[in-house]
Amino acid sequence: MSIITVSNLKKSYGDLEVLKGINFNVDKNDVVAIIGPSGSGKSTMLRSLIHLEEINDGTISIDGQELVKNGVYAKAHDLKQITSKMGMVFQHFNLFPHLTVKENLEIAPKMAKKEAIKVIQQRSEELLHKVGLTSWAKSYPAKLSGGQKQRVAIARALMMDPEILLFDEPTSALDPELTGEVLQVMKDLAQEKMTMIVVTHEMGFAKEVATKAIFMDNGEIVESGEPGALFTNPQFDRTKAFLQRSLSS
């Protein structure tokens, strides 16, 4: 059964059509790479899944619950419950500069007040170990490299124990030498069967780690499928042209 179902997703800003009837499914444990040129609607589509963008029409179902149906959103309480199944990792980290690394991880679960403080603290320590940042727990974000900040952001997203992780170009703000450490954490999550949707320009990651690739251009899904096939034998000229540019650069 699909954990995410998207049907006829449409989004416009005034006269500008950003999403033109997007349809796709994500199965549990999938790693879906969303690729395509800048301005193709990738990030808008991703953000709509977690209700950071409001769509104009279409249906989004998360784990069998409808976030929005034919453009009509669920009630506020249900929206919160549905979106809580997902965690989001942003391009520019979005860490709180006045909080330590450990405090950044713990603030959301403490505010939710669903667990004992000791349980939250133990999980933050476990996740910092997981992303290789135990020794930075008491540091402030200003002391960290971009790669370290993004690994903190991933650990923070995992603190709420989401079923699905969404990544919006998680390495595009990083220097090339820092990209690898972030991609390695994502590869480890993929091996642990975390369901992930990743908007990315990292073609190597998409080809090696993803179970499904989706190529978007001009607000449409042009082509999707198993990454090996899509990268080696694209069926459409727009896909071929994009891959030729991306893989040669």
PDB file of C-alpha atoms in Angstrom:
ATOM      1  CA  MET A   1       0.000   0.000   0.000  1.00  0.00           C
ATOM      2  CA  SER A   2       1.222   3.495  -0.831  1.00  0.00           C
ATOM      3  CA  ILE A   3       2.199   5.634   2.157  1.00  0.00           C
ATOM      4  CA  ILE A   4       1.806   8.789   0.025  1.00  0.00           C
ATOM      5  CA  THR A   5      -0.651   9.254  -2.845  1.00  0.00           C
ATOM      6  CA  VAL A   6      -0.727  12.483  -4.819  1.00  0.00           C
ATOM      7  CA  SER A   7      -3.455  13.081  -7.424  1.00  0.00           C
ATOM      8  CA  ASN A   8      -3.927  16.012  -9.802  1.00  0.00           C
ATOM      9  CA  LEU A   9      -1.920  18.424  -7.651  1.00  0.00           C
ATOM     10  CA  LYS A  10      -2.210  22.001  -8.919  1.00  0.00           C
ATOM     11  CA  LYS A  11      -0.655  25.189  -7.619  1.00  0.00           C
ATOM     12  CA  SER A  12      -0.600  28.691  -9.075  1.00  0.00           C
ATOM     13  CA  TYR A  13       0.733  32.052  -7.991  1.00  0.00           C
ATOM     14  CA  GLY A  14      -1.599  34.413  -9.771  1.00  0.00           C
ATOM     15  CA  ASP A  15      -1.336  33.584 -13.471  1.00  0.00           C
ATOM     16  CA  LEU A  16       1.826  31.511 -12.966  1.00  0.00           C
ATOM     17  CA  GLU A  17       1.076  27.784 -12.951  1.00  0.00           C
ATOM     18  CA  VAL A  18       3.728  26.137 -10.781  1.00  0.00           C
ATOM     19  CA  LEU A  19       2.240  22.622 -10.544  1.00  0.00           C
ATOM     20  CA  LYS A  20       0.142  21.345 -13.445  1.00  0.00           C
ATOM     21  CA  GLY A  21      -1.653  18.213 -12.288  1.00  0.00           C
ATOM     22  CA  ILE A  22       1.002  16.185 -10.465  1.00  0.00           C
ATOM     23  CA  ASN A  23       0.349  12.454  -9.871  1.00  0.00           C
ATOM     24  CA  PHE A  24       2.595   9.963  -8.070  1.00  0.00           C
ATOM     25  CA  ASN A  25       2.700   7.360  -5.310  1.00  0.00           C
ATOM     26  CA  VAL A  26       5.325   6.569  -2.692  1.00  0.00           C
ATOM     27  CA  ASP A  27       5.461   3.144  -1.070  1.00  0.00           C
ATOM     28  CA  LYS A  28       6.718   2.496   2.452  1.00  0.00           C
ATOM     29  CA  ASN A  29      10.551   2.270   2.541  1.00  0.00           C
ATOM     30  CA  ASP A  30      10.891   3.989  -0.841  1.00  0.00           C
ATOM     31  CA  VAL A  31      13.667   6.517  -1.403  1.00  0.00           C
ATOM     32  CA  VAL A  32      12.311   8.833  -4.080  1.00  0.00           C
ATOM     33  CA  ALA A  33      14.671  11.284  -5.783  1.00  0.00           C
ATOM     34  CA  ILE A  34      12.976  14.304  -7.375  1.00  0.00           C
ATOM     35  CA  ILE A  35      15.225  15.769 -10.059  1.00  0.00           C
ATOM     36  CA  GLY A  36      14.821  18.517 -12.620  1.00  0.00           C
ATOM     37  CA  PRO A  37      15.934  22.044 -13.505  1.00  0.00           C
ATOM     38  CA  SER A  38      15.550  24.970 -11.117  1.00  0.00           C
ATOM     39  CA  GLY A  39      12.060  26.443 -11.240  1.00  0.00           C
ATOM     40  CA  SER A  40      10.408  23.187 -12.284  1.00  0.00           C
ATOM     41  CA  GLY A  41       8.163  23.043  -9.175  1.00  0.00           C
ATOM     42  CA  LYS A  42      10.098  20.402  -7.216  1.00  0.00           C
ATOM     43  CA  SER A  43      10.334  22.281  -3.917  1.00  0.00           C
ATOM     44  CA  THR A  44       6.767  23.614  -4.141  1.00  0.00           C
ATOM     45  CA  MET A  45       5.497  20.070  -4.632  1.00  0.00           C
ATOM     46  CA  LEU A  46       7.573  18.769  -1.706  1.00  0.00           C
ATOM     47  CA  ARG A  47       6.480  21.562   0.626  1.00  0.00           C
ATOM     48  CA  SER A  48       2.830  20.950  -0.260  1.00  0.00           C
ATOM     49  CA  LEU A  49       3.105  17.411   1.152  1.00  0.00           C
ATOM     50  CA  ILE A  50       3.697  18.778   4.650  1.00  0.00           C
ATOM     51  CA  HIS A  51       1.324  21.757   4.259  1.00  0.00           C
ATOM     52  CA  LEU A  52       4.030  24.414   4.016  1.00  0.00           C
ATOM     53  CA  GLU A  53       2.416  25.347   0.690  1.00  0.00           C
ATOM     54  CA  GLU A  54      -1.332  25.398   0.107  1.00  0.00           C
ATOM     55  CA  ILE A  55      -2.408  23.875  -3.187  1.00  0.00           C
ATOM     56  CA  ASN A  56      -5.257  25.089  -5.393  1.00  0.00           C
ATOM     57  CA  ASP A  57      -6.588  21.681  -6.393  1.00  0.00           C
ATOM     58  CA  GLY A  58      -5.857  17.995  -6.066  1.00  0.00           C
ATOM     59  CA  THR A  59      -5.620  15.336  -3.369  1.00  0.00           C
ATOM     60  CA  ILE A  60      -2.772  14.363  -1.028  1.00  0.00           C
ATOM     61  CA  SER A  61      -3.158  11.221   1.074  1.00  0.00           C
ATOM     62  CA  ILE A  62      -0.610  10.387   3.784  1.00  0.00           C
ATOM     63  CA  ASP A  63      -0.684   6.882   5.246  1.00  0.00           C
ATOM     64  CA  GLY A  64      -4.341   6.478   4.279  1.00  0.00           C
ATOM     65  CA  GLN A  65      -5.469   9.878   5.613  1.00  0.00           C
ATOM     66  CA  GLU A  66      -6.401  12.746   3.328  1.00  0.00           C
ATOM     67  CA  LEU A  67      -4.430  15.905   4.031  1.00  0.00           C
ATOM     68  CA  VAL A  68      -6.358  17.618   1.255  1.00  0.00           C
ATOM     69  CA  LYS A  69      -9.087  16.252  -1.021  1.00  0.00           C
ATOM     70  CA  ASN A  70      -9.939  17.987  -4.295  1.00  0.00           C
ATOM     71  CA  GLY A  71      -8.399  21.195  -2.938  1.00  0.00           C
ATOM     72  CA  VAL A  72     -10.268  21.100   0.390  1.00  0.00           C
ATOM     73  CA  TYR A  73      -8.037  20.660   3.433  1.00  0.00           C
ATOM     74  CA  ALA A  74      -8.735  18.519   6.479  1.00  0.00           C
ATOM     75  CA  LYS A  75      -9.668  20.202   9.758  1.00  0.00           C
ATOM     76  CA  ALA A  76      -6.855  21.878  11.701  1.00  0.00           C
ATOM     77  CA  HIS A  77      -6.538  19.098  14.303  1.00  0.00           C
ATOM     78  CA  ASP A  78      -6.378  16.435  11.604  1.00  0.00           C
ATOM     79  CA  LEU A  79      -3.885  18.472   9.565  1.00  0.00           C
ATOM     80  CA  LYS A  80      -1.539  18.604  12.532  1.00  0.00           C
ATOM     81  CA  GLN A  81      -1.892  14.887  13.180  1.00  0.00           C
ATOM     82  CA  ILE A  82      -1.278  13.960   9.519  1.00  0.00           C
ATOM     83  CA  THR A  83       1.709  16.257   9.014  1.00  0.00           C
ATOM     84  CA  SER A  84       3.272  14.980  12.259  1.00  0.00           C
ATOM     85  CA  LYS A  85       4.011  11.751  10.393  1.00  0.00           C
ATOM     86  CA  MET A  86       6.594  13.648   8.343  1.00  0.00           C
ATOM     87  CA  GLY A  87       9.847  15.404   9.097  1.00  0.00           C
ATOM     88  CA  MET A  88      11.403  18.080   6.879  1.00  0.00           C
ATOM     89  CA  VAL A  89      15.053  18.902   6.250  1.00  0.00           C
ATOM     90  CA  PHE A  90      15.549  22.282   4.592  1.00  0.00           C
ATOM     91  CA  GLN A  91      18.220  23.616   2.270  1.00  0.00           C
ATOM     92  CA  HIS A  92      19.428  26.214   4.784  1.00  0.00           C
ATOM     93  CA  PHE A  93      19.241  24.131   8.001  1.00  0.00           C
ATOM     94  CA  ASN A  94      16.847  26.502   9.900  1.00  0.00           C
ATOM     95  CA  LEU A  95      18.550  25.849  13.238  1.00  0.00           C
ATOM     96  CA  PHE A  96      17.879  28.158  16.200  1.00  0.00           C
ATOM     97  CA  PRO A  97      21.125  30.136  16.612  1.00  0.00           C
ATOM     98  CA  HIS A  98      20.556  30.872  20.326  1.00  0.00           C
ATOM     99  CA  LEU A  99      20.170  27.179  21.232  1.00  0.00           C
ATOM    100  CA  THR A 100      22.884  24.551  21.515  1.00  0.00           C
ATOM    101  CA  VAL A 101      22.909  21.591  19.165  1.00  0.00           C
ATOM    102  CA  LYS A 102      21.270  19.389  21.802  1.00  0.00           C
ATOM    103  CA  GLU A 103      18.677  22.050  22.631  1.00  0.00           C
ATOM    104  CA  ASN A 104      17.829  22.379  18.918  1.00  0.00           C
ATOM    105  CA  LEU A 105      17.007  18.671  18.867  1.00  0.00           C
ATOM    106  CA  GLU A 106      14.968  18.702  22.063  1.00  0.00           C
ATOM    107  CA  ILE A 107      12.879  21.877  21.758  1.00  0.00           C
ATOM    108  CA  ALA A 108      10.061  20.466  19.583  1.00  0.00           C
ATOM    109  CA  PRO A 109       9.467  17.223  21.541  1.00  0.00           C
ATOM    110  CA  LYS A 110       9.627  19.142  24.834  1.00  0.00           C
ATOM    111  CA  MET A 111       7.010  21.584  23.568  1.00  0.00           C
ATOM    112  CA  ALA A 112       4.837  18.647  22.470  1.00  0.00           C
ATOM    113  CA  LYS A 113       4.994  17.296  26.049  1.00  0.00           C
ATOM    114  CA  LYS A 114       4.259  13.742  24.941  1.00  0.00           C
ATOM    115  CA  GLU A 115       7.278  12.151  26.607  1.00  0.00           C
ATOM    116  CA  ALA A 116       9.330  12.425  29.789  1.00  0.00           C
ATOM    117  CA  ILE A 117      12.301  14.802  29.610  1.00  0.00           C
ATOM    118  CA  LYS A 118      14.722  11.936  30.285  1.00  0.00           C
ATOM    119  CA  VAL A 119      13.374   9.988  27.282  1.00  0.00           C
ATOM    120  CA  ILE A 120      13.784  13.037  25.043  1.00  0.00           C
ATOM    121  CA  GLN A 121      17.309  13.668  26.288  1.00  0.00           C
ATOM    122  CA  GLN A 122      18.307  10.052  25.752  1.00  0.00           C
ATOM    123  CA  ARG A 123      16.985  10.085  22.189  1.00  0.00           C
ATOM    124  CA  SER A 124      18.798  13.320  21.357  1.00  0.00           C
ATOM    125  CA  GLU A 125      22.048  11.766  22.560  1.00  0.00           C
ATOM    126  CA  GLU A 126      21.411   8.644  20.475  1.00  0.00           C
ATOM    127  CA  LEU A 127      20.659  10.683  17.345  1.00  0.00           C
ATOM    128  CA  LEU A 128      23.709  12.910  17.770  1.00  0.00           C
ATOM    129  CA  HIS A 129      25.779   9.748  17.976  1.00  0.00           C
ATOM    130  CA  LYS A 130      24.035   8.473  14.862  1.00  0.00           C
ATOM    131  CA  VAL A 131      25.032  11.548  12.838  1.00  0.00           C
ATOM    132  CA  GLY A 132      28.530  11.687  14.341  1.00  0.00           C
ATOM    133  CA  LEU A 133      28.111  14.852  16.407  1.00  0.00           C
ATOM    134  CA  THR A 134      28.148  13.704  20.031  1.00  0.00           C
ATOM    135  CA  SER A 135      31.095  15.955  20.877  1.00  0.00           C
ATOM    136  CA  TRP A 136      29.255  19.002  19.512  1.00  0.00           C
ATOM    137  CA  ALA A 137      26.148  18.624  21.710  1.00  0.00           C
ATOM    138  CA  LYS A 138      26.820  21.774  23.765  1.00  0.00           C
ATOM    139  CA  SER A 139      28.029  23.884  20.831  1.00  0.00           C
ATOM    140  CA  TYR A 140      26.017  26.609  19.130  1.00  0.00           C
ATOM    141  CA  PRO A 141      25.237  26.450  15.384  1.00  0.00           C
ATOM    142  CA  ALA A 142      27.636  29.326  14.615  1.00  0.00           C
ATOM    143  CA  LYS A 143      30.525  27.032  15.576  1.00  0.00           C
ATOM    144  CA  LEU A 144      29.515  24.321  13.087  1.00  0.00           C
ATOM    145  CA  SER A 145      30.363  23.785   9.439  1.00  0.00           C
ATOM    146  CA  GLY A 146      27.527  23.659   6.924  1.00  0.00           C
ATOM    147  CA  GLY A 147      27.759  19.884   6.774  1.00  0.00           C
ATOM    148  CA  GLN A 148      27.547  19.614  10.551  1.00  0.00           C
ATOM    149  CA  LYS A 149      24.555  21.972  10.640  1.00  0.00           C
ATOM    150  CA  GLN A 150      22.731  19.841   8.089  1.00  0.00           C
ATOM    151  CA  ARG A 151      23.464  16.666  10.050  1.00  0.00           C
ATOM    152  CA  VAL A 152      22.011  18.388  13.128  1.00  0.00           C
ATOM    153  CA  ALA A 153      18.958  19.308  11.051  1.00  0.00           C
ATOM    154  CA  ILE A 154      18.510  15.662  10.034  1.00  0.00           C
ATOM    155  CA  ALA A 155      18.820  14.517  13.657  1.00  0.00           C
ATOM    156  CA  ARG A 156      16.298  17.175  14.692  1.00  0.00           C
ATOM    157  CA  ALA A 157      13.812  15.935  12.079  1.00  0.00           C
ATOM    158  CA  LEU A 158      14.260  12.387  13.391  1.00  0.00           C
ATOM    159  CA  MET A 159      13.553  13.467  16.998  1.00  0.00           C
ATOM    160  CA  MET A 160       9.803  13.426  16.376  1.00  0.00           C
ATOM    161  CA  ASP A 161      10.031   9.840  15.099  1.00  0.00           C
ATOM    162  CA  PRO A 162       8.499  10.519  11.668  1.00  0.00           C
ATOM    163  CA  GLU A 163       7.400   7.786   9.279  1.00  0.00           C
ATOM    164  CA  ILE A 164       8.564   9.861   6.298  1.00  0.00           C
ATOM    165  CA  LEU A 165      11.464  12.278   5.829  1.00  0.00           C
ATOM    166  CA  LEU A 166      11.330  15.055   3.228  1.00  0.00           C
ATOM    167  CA  PHE A 167      14.576  16.662   2.046  1.00  0.00           C
ATOM    168  CA  ASP A 168      14.555  19.929   0.078  1.00  0.00           C
ATOM    169  CA  GLU A 169      17.933  20.095  -1.701  1.00  0.00           C
ATOM    170  CA  PRO A 170      19.801  19.246   1.518  1.00  0.00           C
ATOM    171  CA  THR A 171      23.288  19.647   0.047  1.00  0.00           C
ATOM    172  CA  SER A 172      22.872  22.584  -2.352  1.00  0.00           C
ATOM    173  CA  ALA A 173      24.015  25.161   0.239  1.00  0.00           C
ATOM    174  CA  LEU A 174      27.151  23.149   1.093  1.00  0.00           C
ATOM    175  CA  ASP A 175      30.693  23.263  -0.210  1.00  0.00           C
ATOM    176  CA  PRO A 176      31.408  20.126  -2.272  1.00  0.00           C
ATOM    177  CA  GLU A 177      33.767  18.668   0.353  1.00  0.00           C
ATOM    178  CA  LEU A 178      30.991  18.809   2.979  1.00  0.00           C
ATOM    179  CA  THR A 179      28.330  17.217   0.788  1.00  0.00           C
ATOM    180  CA  GLY A 180      29.591  13.677   1.292  1.00  0.00           C
ATOM    181  CA  GLU A 181      29.097  13.617   5.062  1.00  0.00           C
ATOM    182  CA  VAL A 182      25.439  14.610   4.690  1.00  0.00           C
ATOM    183  CA  LEU A 183      24.798  12.138   1.869  1.00  0.00           C
ATOM    184  CA  GLN A 184      26.347   9.374   3.991  1.00  0.00           C
ATOM    185  CA  VAL A 185      23.815   9.993   6.787  1.00  0.00           C
ATOM    186  CA  MET A 186      21.043   9.849   4.175  1.00  0.00           C
ATOM    187  CA  LYS A 187      22.449   6.619   2.743  1.00  0.00           C
ATOM    188  CA  ASP A 188      22.482   5.124   6.248  1.00  0.00           C
ATOM    189  CA  LEU A 189      18.817   6.102   6.695  1.00  0.00           C
ATOM    190  CA  ALA A 190      17.980   4.497   3.349  1.00  0.00           C
ATOM    191  CA  GLN A 191      19.640   1.266   4.480  1.00  0.00           C
ATOM    192  CA  GLU A 192      17.489   1.406   7.618  1.00  0.00           C
ATOM    193  CA  LYS A 193      14.424   1.551   5.315  1.00  0.00           C
ATOM    194  CA  MET A 194      13.368   5.092   6.171  1.00  0.00           C
ATOM    195  CA  THR A 195      10.825   6.359   3.643  1.00  0.00           C
ATOM    196  CA  MET A 196      12.355   9.460   2.057  1.00  0.00           C
ATOM    197  CA  ILE A 197      11.532  11.954  -0.668  1.00  0.00           C
ATOM    198  CA  VAL A 198      14.590  13.937  -1.714  1.00  0.00           C
ATOM    199  CA  VAL A 199      14.636  16.950  -4.007  1.00  0.00           C
ATOM    200  CA  THR A 200      18.248  16.897  -5.160  1.00  0.00           C
ATOM    201  CA  HIS A 201      20.816  17.889  -7.759  1.00  0.00           C
ATOM    202  CA  GLU A 202      23.077  15.052  -6.601  1.00  0.00           C
ATOM    203  CA  MET A 203      22.712  12.689  -9.537  1.00  0.00           C
ATOM    204  CA  GLY A 204      25.090  10.125  -8.040  1.00  0.00           C
ATOM    205  CA  PHE A 205      22.938   9.860  -4.915  1.00  0.00           C
ATOM    206  CA  ALA A 206      19.765   9.611  -6.997  1.00  0.00           C
ATOM    207  CA  LYS A 207      21.227   6.838  -9.133  1.00  0.00           C
ATOM    208  CA  GLU A 208      22.890   4.886  -6.328  1.00  0.00           C
ATOM    209  CA  VAL A 209      20.505   5.209  -3.379  1.00  0.00           C
ATOM    210  CA  ALA A 210      17.025   6.027  -4.683  1.00  0.00           C
ATOM    211  CA  THR A 211      14.510   3.262  -5.385  1.00  0.00           C
ATOM    212  CA  LYS A 212      12.513   5.608  -7.644  1.00  0.00           C
ATOM    213  CA  ALA A 213      13.399   8.748  -9.605  1.00  0.00           C
ATOM    214  CA  ILE A 214      10.973  11.417 -10.749  1.00  0.00           C
ATOM    215  CA  PHE A 215      12.000  13.996 -13.358  1.00  0.00           C
ATOM    216  CA  MET A 216      10.046  17.261 -13.213  1.00  0.00           C
ATOM    217  CA  ASP A 217      10.141  20.116 -15.671  1.00  0.00           C
ATOM    218  CA  ASN A 218       7.900  23.163 -16.067  1.00  0.00           C
ATOM    219  CA  GLY A 219       5.497  22.089 -13.313  1.00  0.00           C
ATOM    220  CA  GLU A 220       4.961  18.571 -14.661  1.00  0.00           C
ATOM    221  CA  ILE A 221       6.256  15.075 -14.023  1.00  0.00           C
ATOM    222  CA  VAL A 222       7.795  14.254 -17.382  1.00  0.00           C
ATOM    223  CA  GLU A 223       9.097  10.813 -16.501  1.00  0.00           C
ATOM    224  CA  SER A 224       9.509   8.509 -13.511  1.00  0.00           C
ATOM    225  CA  GLY A 225      10.770   5.044 -12.801  1.00  0.00           C
ATOM    226  CA  GLU A 226      13.634   2.926 -11.512  1.00  0.00           C
ATOM    227  CA  PRO A 227      16.715   5.194 -11.383  1.00  0.00           C
ATOM    228  CA  GLY A 228      19.010   2.902 -13.353  1.00  0.00           C
ATOM    229  CA  ALA A 229      16.583   2.807 -16.261  1.00  0.00           C
ATOM    230  CA  LEU A 230      15.723   6.497 -16.128  1.00  0.00           C
ATOM    231  CA  PHE A 231      19.372   7.564 -16.077  1.00  0.00           C
ATOM    232  CA  THR A 232      20.622   5.155 -18.742  1.00  0.00           C
ATOM    233  CA  ASN A 233      17.609   5.045 -21.044  1.00  0.00           C
ATOM    234  CA  PRO A 234      15.388   8.138 -20.611  1.00  0.00           C
ATOM    235  CA  GLN A 235      12.288   8.044 -22.771  1.00  0.00           C
ATOM    236  CA  PHE A 236      11.717  11.757 -23.344  1.00  0.00           C
ATOM    237  CA  ASP A 237      13.833  14.453 -24.955  1.00  0.00           C
ATOM    238  CA  ARG A 238      13.437  16.815 -21.990  1.00  0.00           C
ATOM    239  CA  THR A 239      14.803  14.135 -19.644  1.00  0.00           C
ATOM    240  CA  LYS A 240      17.677  13.341 -21.994  1.00  0.00           C
ATOM    241  CA  ALA A 241      18.651  16.992 -22.321  1.00  0.00           C
ATOM    242  CA  PHE A 242      18.553  17.575 -18.546  1.00  0.00           C
ATOM    243  CA  LEU A 243      20.614  14.458 -17.771  1.00  0.00           C
ATOM    244  CA  GLN A 244      23.177  15.314 -20.423  1.00  0.00           C
ATOM    245  CA  ARG A 245      23.655  18.752 -18.850  1.00  0.00           C
ATOM    246  CA  SER A 246      23.685  17.452 -15.270  1.00  0.00           C
ATOM    247  CA  LEU A 247      25.949  14.458 -15.788  1.00  0.00           C
ATOM    248  CA  SER A 248      28.486  16.393 -17.872  1.00  0.00           C
ATOM    249  CA  SER A 249      28.821  19.315 -15.462  1.00  0.00           C
TER     250      SER A 249
END
